[in-house]
JSON list of C-alpha atoms and ligand atoms in Angstrom, two decimals:
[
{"chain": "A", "resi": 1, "resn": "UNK", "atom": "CA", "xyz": [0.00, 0.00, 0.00]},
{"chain": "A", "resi": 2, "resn": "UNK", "atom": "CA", "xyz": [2.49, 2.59, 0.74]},
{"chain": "A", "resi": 3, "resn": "UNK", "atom": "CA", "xyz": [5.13, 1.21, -1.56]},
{"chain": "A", "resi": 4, "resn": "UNK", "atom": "CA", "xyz": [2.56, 2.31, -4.19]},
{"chain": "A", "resi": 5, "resn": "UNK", "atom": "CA", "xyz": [2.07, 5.92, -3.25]},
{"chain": "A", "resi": 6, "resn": "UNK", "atom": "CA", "xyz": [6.04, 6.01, -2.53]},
{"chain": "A", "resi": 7, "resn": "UNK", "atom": "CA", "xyz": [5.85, 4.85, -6.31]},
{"chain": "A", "resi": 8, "resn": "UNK", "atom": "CA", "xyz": [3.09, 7.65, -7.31]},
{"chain": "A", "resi": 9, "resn": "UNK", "atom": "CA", "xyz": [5.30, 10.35, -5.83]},
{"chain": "A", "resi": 10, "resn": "UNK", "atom": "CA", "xyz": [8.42, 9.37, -7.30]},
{"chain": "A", "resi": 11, "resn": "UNK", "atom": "CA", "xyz": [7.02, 9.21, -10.30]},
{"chain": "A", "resi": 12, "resn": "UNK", "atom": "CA", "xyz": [5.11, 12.40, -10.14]},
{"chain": "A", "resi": 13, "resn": "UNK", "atom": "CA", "xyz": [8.20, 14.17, -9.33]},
{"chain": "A", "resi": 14, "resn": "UNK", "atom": "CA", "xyz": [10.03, 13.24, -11.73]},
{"chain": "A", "resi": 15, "resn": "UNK", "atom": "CA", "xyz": [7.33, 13.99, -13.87]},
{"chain": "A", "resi": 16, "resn": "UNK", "atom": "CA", "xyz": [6.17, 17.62, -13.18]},
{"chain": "A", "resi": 17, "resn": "UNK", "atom": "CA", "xyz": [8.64, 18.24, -9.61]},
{"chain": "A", "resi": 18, "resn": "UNK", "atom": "CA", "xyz": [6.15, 18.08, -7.01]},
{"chain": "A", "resi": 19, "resn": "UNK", "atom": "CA", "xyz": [2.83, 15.43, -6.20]},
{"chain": "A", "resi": 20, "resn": "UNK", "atom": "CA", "xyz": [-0.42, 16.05, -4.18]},
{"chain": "A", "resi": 21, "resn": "UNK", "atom": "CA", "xyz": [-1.96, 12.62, -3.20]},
{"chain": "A", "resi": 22, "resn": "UNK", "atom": "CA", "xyz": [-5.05, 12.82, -1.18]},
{"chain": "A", "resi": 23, "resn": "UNK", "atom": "CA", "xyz": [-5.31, 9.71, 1.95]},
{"chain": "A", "resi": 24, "resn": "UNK", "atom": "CA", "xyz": [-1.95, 8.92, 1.11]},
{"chain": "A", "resi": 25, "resn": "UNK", "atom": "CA", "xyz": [-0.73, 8.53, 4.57]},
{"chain": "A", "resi": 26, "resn": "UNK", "atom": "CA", "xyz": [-1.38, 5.54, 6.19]},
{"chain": "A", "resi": 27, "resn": "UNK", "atom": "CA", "xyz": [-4.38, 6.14, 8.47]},
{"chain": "A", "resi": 28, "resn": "UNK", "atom": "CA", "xyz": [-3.25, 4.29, 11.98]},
{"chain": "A", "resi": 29, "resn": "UNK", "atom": "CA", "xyz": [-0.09, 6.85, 11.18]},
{"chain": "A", "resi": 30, "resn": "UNK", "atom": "CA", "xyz": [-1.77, 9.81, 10.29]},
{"chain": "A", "resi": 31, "resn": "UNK", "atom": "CA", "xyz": [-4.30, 8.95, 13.89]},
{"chain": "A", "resi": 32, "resn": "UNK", "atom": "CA", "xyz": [-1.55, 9.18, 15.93]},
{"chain": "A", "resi": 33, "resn": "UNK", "atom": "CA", "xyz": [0.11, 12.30, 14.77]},
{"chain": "A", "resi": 34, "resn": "UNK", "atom": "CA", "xyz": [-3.02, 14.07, 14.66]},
{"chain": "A", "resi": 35, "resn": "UNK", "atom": "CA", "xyz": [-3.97, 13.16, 18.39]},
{"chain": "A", "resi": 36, "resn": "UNK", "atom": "CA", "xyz": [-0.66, 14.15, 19.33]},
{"chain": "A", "resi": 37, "resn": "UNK", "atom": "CA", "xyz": [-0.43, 17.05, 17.78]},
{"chain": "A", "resi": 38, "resn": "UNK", "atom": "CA", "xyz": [-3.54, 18.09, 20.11]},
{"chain": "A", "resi": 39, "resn": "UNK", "atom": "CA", "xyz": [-2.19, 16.80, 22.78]},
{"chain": "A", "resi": 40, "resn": "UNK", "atom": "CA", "xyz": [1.12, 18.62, 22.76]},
{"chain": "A", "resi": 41, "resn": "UNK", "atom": "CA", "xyz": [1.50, 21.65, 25.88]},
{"chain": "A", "resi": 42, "resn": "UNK", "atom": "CA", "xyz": [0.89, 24.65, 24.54]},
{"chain": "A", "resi": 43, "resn": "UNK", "atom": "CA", "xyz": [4.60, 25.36, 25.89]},
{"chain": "A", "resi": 44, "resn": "UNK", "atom": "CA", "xyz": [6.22, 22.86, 23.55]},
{"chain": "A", "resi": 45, "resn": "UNK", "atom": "CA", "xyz": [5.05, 24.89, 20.73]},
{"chain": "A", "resi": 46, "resn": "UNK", "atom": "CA", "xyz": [6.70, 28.16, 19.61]},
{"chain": "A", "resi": 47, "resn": "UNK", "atom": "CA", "xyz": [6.36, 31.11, 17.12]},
{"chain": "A", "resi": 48, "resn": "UNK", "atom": "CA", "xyz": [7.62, 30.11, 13.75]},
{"chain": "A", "resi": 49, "resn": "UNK", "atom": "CA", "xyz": [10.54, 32.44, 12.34]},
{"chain": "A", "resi": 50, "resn": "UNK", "atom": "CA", "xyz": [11.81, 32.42, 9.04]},
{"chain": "A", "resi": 51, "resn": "UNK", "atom": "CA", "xyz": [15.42, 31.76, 7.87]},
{"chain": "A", "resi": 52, "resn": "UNK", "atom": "CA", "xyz": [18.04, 29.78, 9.85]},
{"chain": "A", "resi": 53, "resn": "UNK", "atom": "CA", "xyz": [20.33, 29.96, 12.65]},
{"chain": "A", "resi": 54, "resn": "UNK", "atom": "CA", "xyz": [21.70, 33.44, 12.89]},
{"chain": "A", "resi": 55, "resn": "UNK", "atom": "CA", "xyz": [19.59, 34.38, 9.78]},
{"chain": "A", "resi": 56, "resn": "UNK", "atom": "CA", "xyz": [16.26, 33.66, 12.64]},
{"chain": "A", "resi": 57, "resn": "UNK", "atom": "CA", "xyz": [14.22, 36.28, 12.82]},
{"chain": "A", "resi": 58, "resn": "UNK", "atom": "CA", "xyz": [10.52, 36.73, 14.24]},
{"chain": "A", "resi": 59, "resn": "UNK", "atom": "CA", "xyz": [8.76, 37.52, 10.98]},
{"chain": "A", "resi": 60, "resn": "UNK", "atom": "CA", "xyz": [5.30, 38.29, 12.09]},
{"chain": "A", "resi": 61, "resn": "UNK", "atom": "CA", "xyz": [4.16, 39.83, 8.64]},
{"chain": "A", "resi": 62, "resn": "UNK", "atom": "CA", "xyz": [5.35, 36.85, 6.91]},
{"chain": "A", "resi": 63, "resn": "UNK", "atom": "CA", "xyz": [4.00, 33.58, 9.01]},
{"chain": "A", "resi": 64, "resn": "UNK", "atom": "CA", "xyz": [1.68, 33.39, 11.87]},
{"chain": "A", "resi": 65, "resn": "UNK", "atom": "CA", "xyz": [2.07, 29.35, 12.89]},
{"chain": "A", "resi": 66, "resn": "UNK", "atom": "CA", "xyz": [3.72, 27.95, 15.64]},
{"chain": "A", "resi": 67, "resn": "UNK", "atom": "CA", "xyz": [5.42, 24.94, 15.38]},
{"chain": "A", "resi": 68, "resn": "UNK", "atom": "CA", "xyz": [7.04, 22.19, 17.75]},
{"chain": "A", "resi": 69, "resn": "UNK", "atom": "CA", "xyz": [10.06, 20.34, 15.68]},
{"chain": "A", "resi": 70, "resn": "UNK", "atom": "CA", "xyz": [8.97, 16.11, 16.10]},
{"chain": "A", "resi": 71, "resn": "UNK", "atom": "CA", "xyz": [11.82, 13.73, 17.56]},
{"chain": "A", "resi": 72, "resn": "UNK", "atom": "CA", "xyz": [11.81, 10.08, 17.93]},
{"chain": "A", "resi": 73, "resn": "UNK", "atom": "CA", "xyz": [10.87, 10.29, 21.39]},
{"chain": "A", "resi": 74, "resn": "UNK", "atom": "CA", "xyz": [6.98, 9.55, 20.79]},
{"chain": "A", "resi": 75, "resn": "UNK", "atom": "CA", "xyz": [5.59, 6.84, 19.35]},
{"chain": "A", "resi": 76, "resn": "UNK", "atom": "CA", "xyz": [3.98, 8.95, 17.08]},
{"chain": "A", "resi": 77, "resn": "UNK", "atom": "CA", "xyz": [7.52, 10.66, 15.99]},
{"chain": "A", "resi": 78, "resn": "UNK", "atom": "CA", "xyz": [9.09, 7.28, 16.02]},
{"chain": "A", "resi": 79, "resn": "UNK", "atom": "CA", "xyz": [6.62, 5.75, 13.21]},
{"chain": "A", "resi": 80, "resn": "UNK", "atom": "CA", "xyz": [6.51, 9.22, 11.40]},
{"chain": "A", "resi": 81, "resn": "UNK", "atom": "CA", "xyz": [10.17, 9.45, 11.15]},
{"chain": "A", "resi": 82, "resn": "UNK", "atom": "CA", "xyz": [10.43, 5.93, 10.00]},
{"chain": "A", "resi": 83, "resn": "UNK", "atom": "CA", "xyz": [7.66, 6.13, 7.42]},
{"chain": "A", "resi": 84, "resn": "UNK", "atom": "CA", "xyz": [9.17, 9.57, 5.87]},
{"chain": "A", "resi": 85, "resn": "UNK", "atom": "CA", "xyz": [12.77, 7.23, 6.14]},
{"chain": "A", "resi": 86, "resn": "UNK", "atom": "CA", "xyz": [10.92, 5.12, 3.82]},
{"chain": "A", "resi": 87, "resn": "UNK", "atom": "CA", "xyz": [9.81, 7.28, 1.60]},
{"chain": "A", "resi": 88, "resn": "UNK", "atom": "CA", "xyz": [13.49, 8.75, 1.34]},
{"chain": "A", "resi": 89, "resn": "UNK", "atom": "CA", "xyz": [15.08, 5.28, 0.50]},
{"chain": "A", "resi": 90, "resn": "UNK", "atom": "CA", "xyz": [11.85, 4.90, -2.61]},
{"chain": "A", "resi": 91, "resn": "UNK", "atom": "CA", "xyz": [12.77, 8.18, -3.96]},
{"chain": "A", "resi": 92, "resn": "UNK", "atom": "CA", "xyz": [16.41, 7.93, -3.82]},
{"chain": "A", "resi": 93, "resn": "UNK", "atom": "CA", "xyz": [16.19, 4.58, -5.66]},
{"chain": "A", "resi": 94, "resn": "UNK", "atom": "CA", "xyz": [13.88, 5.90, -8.29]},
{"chain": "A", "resi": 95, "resn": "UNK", "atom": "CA", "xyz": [15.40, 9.86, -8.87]},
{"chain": "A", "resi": 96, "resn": "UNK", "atom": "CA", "xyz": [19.10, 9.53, -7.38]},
{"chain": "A", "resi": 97, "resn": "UNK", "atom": "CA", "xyz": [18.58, 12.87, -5.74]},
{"chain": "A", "resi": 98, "resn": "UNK", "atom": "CA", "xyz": [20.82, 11.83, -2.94]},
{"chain": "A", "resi": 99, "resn": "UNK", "atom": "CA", "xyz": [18.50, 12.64, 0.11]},
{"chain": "A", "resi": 100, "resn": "UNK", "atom": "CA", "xyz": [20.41, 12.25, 2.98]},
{"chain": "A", "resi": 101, "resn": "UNK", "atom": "CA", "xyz": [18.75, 13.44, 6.28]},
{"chain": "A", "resi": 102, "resn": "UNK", "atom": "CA", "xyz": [14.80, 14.45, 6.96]},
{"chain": "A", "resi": 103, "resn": "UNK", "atom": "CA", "xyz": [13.69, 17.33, 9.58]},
{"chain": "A", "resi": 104, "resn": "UNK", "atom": "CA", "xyz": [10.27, 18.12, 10.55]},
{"chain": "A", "resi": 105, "resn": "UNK", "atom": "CA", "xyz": [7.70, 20.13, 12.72]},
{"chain": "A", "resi": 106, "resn": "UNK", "atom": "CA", "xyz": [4.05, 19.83, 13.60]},
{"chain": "A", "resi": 107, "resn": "UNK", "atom": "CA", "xyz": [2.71, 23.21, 12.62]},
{"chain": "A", "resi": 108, "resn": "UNK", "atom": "CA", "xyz": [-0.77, 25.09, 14.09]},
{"chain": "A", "resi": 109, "resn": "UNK", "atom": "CA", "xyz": [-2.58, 27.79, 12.46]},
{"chain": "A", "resi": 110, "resn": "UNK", "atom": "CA", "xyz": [-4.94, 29.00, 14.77]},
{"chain": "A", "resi": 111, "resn": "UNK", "atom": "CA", "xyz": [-7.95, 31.22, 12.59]},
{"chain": "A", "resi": 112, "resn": "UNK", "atom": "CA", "xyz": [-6.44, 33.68, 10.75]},
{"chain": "A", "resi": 113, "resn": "UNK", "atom": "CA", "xyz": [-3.27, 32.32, 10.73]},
{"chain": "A", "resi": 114, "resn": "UNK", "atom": "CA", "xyz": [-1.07, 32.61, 7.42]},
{"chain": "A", "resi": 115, "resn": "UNK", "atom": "CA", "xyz": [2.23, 31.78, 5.93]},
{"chain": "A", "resi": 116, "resn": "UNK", "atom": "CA", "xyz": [2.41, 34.59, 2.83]},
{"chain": "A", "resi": 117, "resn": "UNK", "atom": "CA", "xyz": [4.04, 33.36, -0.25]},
{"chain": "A", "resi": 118, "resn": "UNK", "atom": "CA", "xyz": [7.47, 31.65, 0.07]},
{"chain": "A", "resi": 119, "resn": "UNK", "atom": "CA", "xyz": [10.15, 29.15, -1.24]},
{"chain": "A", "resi": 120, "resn": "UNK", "atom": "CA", "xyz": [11.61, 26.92, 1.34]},
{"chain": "A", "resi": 121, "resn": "UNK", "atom": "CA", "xyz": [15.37, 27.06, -0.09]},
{"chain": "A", "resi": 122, "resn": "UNK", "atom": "CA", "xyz": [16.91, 29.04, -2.62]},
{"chain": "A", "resi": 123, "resn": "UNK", "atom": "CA", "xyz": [19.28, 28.07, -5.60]},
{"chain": "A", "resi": 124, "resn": "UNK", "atom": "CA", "xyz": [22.98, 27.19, -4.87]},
{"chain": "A", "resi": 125, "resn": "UNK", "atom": "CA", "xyz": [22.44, 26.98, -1.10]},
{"chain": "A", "resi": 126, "resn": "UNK", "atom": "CA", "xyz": [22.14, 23.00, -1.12]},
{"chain": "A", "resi": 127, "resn": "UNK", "atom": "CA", "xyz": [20.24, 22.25, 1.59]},
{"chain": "A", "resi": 128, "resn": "UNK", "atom": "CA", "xyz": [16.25, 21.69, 1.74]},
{"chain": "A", "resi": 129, "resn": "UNK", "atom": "CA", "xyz": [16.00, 19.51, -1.38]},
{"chain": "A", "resi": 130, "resn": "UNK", "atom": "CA", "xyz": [12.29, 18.42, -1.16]},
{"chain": "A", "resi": 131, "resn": "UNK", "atom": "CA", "xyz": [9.76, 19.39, 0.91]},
{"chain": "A", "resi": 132, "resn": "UNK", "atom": "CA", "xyz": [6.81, 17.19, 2.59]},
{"chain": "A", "resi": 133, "resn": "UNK", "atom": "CA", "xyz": [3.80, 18.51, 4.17]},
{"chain": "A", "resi": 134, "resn": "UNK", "atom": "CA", "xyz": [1.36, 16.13, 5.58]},
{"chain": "A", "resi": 135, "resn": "UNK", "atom": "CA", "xyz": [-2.37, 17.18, 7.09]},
{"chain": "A", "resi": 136, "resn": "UNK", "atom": "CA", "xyz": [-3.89, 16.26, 10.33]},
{"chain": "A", "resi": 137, "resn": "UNK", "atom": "CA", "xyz": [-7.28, 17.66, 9.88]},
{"chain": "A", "resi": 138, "resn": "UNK", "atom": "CA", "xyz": [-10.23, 15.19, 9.94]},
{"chain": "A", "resi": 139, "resn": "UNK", "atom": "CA", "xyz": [-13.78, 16.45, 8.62]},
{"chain": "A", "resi": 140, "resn": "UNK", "atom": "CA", "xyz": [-11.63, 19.81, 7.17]},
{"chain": "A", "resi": 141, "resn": "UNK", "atom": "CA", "xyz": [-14.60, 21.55, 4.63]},
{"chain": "A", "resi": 142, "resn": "UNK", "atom": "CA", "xyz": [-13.74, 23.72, 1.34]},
{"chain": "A", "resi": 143, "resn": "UNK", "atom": "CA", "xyz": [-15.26, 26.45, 3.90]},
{"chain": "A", "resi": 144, "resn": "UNK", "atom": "CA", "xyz": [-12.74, 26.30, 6.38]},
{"chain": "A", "resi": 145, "resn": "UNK", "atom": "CA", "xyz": [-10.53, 27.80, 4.02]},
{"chain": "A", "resi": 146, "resn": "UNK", "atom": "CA", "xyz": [-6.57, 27.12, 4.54]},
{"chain": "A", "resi": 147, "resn": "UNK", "atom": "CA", "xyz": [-6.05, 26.45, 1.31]},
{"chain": "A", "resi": 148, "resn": "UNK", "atom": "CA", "xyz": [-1.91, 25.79, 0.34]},
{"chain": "A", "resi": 149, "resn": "UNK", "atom": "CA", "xyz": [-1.46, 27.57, -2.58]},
{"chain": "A", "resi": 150, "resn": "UNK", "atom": "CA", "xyz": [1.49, 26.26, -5.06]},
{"chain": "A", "resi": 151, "resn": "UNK", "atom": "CA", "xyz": [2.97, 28.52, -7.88]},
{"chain": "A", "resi": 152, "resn": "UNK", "atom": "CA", "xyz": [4.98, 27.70, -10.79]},
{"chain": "A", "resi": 153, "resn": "UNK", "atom": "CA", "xyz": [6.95, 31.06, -10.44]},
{"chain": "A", "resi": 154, "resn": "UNK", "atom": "CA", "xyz": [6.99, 34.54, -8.63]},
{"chain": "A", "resi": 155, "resn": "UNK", "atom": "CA", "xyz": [3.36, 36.51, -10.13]},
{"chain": "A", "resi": 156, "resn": "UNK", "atom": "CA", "xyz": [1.76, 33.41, -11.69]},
{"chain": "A", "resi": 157, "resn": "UNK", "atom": "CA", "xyz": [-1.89, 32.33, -11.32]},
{"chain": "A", "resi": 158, "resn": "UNK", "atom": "CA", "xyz": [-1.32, 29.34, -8.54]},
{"chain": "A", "resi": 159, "resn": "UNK", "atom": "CA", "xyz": [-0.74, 25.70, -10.43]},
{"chain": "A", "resi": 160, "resn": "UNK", "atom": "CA", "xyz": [-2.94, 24.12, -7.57]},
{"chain": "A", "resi": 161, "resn": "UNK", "atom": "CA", "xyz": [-5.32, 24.72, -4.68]},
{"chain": "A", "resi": 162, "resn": "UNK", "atom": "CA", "xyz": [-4.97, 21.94, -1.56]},
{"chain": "A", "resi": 163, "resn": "UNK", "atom": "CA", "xyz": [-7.42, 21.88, 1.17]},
{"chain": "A", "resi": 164, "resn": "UNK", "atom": "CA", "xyz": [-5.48, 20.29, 4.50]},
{"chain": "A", "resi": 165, "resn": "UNK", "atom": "CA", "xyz": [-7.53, 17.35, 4.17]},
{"chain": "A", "resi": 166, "resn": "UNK", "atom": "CA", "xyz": [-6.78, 14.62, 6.64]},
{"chain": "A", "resi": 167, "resn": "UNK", "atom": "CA", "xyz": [-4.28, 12.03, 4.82]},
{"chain": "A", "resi": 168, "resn": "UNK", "atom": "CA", "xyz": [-3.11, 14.47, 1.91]},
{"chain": "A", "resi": 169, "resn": "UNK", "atom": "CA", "xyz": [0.28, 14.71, 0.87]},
{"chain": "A", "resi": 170, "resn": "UNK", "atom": "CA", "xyz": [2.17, 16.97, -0.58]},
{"chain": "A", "resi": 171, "resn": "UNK", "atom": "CA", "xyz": [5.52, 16.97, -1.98]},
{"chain": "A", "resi": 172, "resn": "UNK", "atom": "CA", "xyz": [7.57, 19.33, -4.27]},
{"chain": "A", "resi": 173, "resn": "UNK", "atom": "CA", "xyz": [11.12, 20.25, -4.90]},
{"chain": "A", "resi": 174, "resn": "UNK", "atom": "CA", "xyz": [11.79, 22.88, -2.18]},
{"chain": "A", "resi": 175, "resn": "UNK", "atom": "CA", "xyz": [13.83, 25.59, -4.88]},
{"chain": "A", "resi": 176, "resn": "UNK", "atom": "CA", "xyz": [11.08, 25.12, -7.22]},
{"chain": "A", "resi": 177, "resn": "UNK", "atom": "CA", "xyz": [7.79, 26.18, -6.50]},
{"chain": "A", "resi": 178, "resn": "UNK", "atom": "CA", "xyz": [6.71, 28.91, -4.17]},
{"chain": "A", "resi": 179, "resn": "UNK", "atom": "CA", "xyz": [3.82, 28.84, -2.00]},
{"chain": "A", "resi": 180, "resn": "UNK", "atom": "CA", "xyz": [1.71, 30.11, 0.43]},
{"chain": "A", "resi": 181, "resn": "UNK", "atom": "CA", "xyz": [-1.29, 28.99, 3.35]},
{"chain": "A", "resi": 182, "resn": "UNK", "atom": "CA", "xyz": [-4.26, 31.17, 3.20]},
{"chain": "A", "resi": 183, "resn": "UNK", "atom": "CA", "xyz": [-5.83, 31.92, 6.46]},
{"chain": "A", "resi": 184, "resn": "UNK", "atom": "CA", "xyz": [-8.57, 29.27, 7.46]},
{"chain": "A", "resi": 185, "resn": "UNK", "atom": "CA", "xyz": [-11.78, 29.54, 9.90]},
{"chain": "A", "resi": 186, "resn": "UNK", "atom": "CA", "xyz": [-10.37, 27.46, 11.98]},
{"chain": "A", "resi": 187, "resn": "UNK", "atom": "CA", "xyz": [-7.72, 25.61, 14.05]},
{"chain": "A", "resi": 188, "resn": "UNK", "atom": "CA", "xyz": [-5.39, 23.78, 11.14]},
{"chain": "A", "resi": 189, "resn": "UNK", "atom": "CA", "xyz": [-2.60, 21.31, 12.06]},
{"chain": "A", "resi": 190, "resn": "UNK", "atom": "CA", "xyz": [-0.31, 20.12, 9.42]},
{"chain": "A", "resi": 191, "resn": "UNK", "atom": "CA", "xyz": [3.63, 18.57, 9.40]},
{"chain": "A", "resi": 192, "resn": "UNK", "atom": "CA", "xyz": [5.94, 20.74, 7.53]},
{"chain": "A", "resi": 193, "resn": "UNK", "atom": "CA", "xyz": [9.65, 18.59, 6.86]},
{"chain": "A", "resi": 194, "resn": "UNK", "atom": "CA", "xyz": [12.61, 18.59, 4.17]},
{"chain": "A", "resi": 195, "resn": "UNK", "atom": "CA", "xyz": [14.88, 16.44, 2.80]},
{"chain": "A", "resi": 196, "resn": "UNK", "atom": "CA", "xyz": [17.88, 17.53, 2.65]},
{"chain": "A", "resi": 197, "resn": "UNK", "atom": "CA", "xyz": [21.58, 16.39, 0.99]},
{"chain": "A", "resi": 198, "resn": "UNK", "atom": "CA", "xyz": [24.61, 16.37, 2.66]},
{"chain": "A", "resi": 199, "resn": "UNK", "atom": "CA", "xyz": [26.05, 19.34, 1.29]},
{"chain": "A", "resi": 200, "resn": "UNK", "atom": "CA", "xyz": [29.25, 19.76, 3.42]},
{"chain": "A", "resi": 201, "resn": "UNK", "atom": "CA", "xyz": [32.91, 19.24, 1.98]},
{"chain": "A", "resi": 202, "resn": "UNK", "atom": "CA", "xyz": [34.83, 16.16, 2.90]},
{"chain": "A", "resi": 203, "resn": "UNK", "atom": "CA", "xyz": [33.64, 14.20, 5.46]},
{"chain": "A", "resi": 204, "resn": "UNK", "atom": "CA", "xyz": [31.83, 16.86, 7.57]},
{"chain": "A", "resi": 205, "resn": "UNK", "atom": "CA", "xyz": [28.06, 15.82, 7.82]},
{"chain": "A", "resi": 206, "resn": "UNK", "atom": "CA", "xyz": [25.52, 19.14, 7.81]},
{"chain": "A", "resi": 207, "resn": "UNK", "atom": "CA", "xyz": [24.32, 20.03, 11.28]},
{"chain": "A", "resi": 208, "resn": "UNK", "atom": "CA", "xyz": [20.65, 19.52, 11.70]},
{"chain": "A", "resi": 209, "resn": "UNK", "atom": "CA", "xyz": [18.51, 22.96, 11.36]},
{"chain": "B", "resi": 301, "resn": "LIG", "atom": "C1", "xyz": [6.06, 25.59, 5.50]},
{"chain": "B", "resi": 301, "resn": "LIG", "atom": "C2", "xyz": [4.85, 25.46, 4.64]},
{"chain": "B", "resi": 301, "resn": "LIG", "atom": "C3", "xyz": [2.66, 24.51, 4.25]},
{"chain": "B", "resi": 301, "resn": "LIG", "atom": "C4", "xyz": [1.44, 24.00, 4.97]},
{"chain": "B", "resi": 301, "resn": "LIG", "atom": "O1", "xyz": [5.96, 25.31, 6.70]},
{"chain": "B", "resi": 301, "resn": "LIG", "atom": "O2", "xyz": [7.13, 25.99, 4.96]},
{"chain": "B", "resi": 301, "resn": "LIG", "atom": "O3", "xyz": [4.90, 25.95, 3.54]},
{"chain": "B", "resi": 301, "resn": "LIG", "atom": "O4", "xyz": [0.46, 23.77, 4.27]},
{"chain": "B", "resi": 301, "resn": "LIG", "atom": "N1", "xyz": [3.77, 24.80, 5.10]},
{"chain": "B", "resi": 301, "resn": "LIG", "atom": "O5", "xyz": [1.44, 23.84, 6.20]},
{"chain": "B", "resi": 302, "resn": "LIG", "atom": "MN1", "xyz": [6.99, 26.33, 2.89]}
]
């Protein structure tokens, strides 16, 4: 079952550079993270920035989630982690892109939450490859809004429209294809995470984040 939609992605990758599958993740799988994602202290979570490392800064305008960054300390992280392991062996087999380590976070968007148009990496600095979002939202409507928005370029009309619909995937290749999350009605939990390659010289391995 999910060798096939590891197949499906791989494929549609290679085909067009990014693949929205709707119940794609396995449902026991997708249970768990969306219970814990609920369950998770308000105090785990915290306001997303944008950038990295000393680049962080609080970007209010741009993004209004917060997010908690999932380990393998859960059971729910463990089998996520593994499952998106998977999913990097399939694609590396199939595309030889060379995918060497995965990070991840739960995300919120309370109502009226946003994250304004974007591209998760930018040419020449190797390191988010592909990016994998996931949606934990059971019974989600076409009225609750929340839509993720994906563009072929900069001041295009959007190539697609994806409601967070519990169980859809979405995968694209993180230079390629900005995008944005329009504000919903209500509370939205997804899992934003990138592959990334090892893009350090000689045998120094990337630090995480
Ligand atoms: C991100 C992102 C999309 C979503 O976190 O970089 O684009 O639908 N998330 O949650
Ligand atoms: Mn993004």
């Amino acid at each position: 079952m999910s060798d096939q939609v590891f197949e499906q992605i791989a494929e549609e990758l290679y085909q067009q550079g990014y693949s929205v599958l709707s119940h794609a993740l396995p449902d026991t799988l997708c249970r768990a993270l969306a219970q814990e994602v609920r369950d998770l202290p308000a105090e785990r979570f915290s306001r997303a920035g944008v950038g990295r490392q000393e680049a962080y800064v609080k970007a209010e305008t741009i993004r209004r989630d917060e997010i908690c960054w999932i380990d393998n300390t859960t059971e729910a992280g463990h089998a996520w982690l593994e499952w998106a392991d998977k999913l990097q062996q399939a694609i590396n087999r199939r595309l030889f892109l060379g995918l060497f380590s995965f990070e991840s976070h739960y995300a919120h968007y309370q109502a009226g939450d946003f994250y304004k148009v974007h591209r998760d990496a930018f040419r020449g600095q190797q390191n988010r490859v592909l990016t994998l979002v996931a949606y934990l939202n059971p019974d989600w409507q076409a009225e609750d809004g929340g839509e993720l928005l994906i563009y072929p370029d900069e001041g295009h009309e959007p190539l697609l429209s994806v409601l967070p619909e519990f169980g859809t995937l979405v995968v694209f290749l993180s230079e390629e294809f900005p995008h944005e999350v329009l504000p919903a009605q209500t509370d939205r939990y997804s899992i934003a995470g990138w592959y990334r390659i090892n893009s350090g010289n000689s045998r120094r391995v990337d630090p995480a984040r």
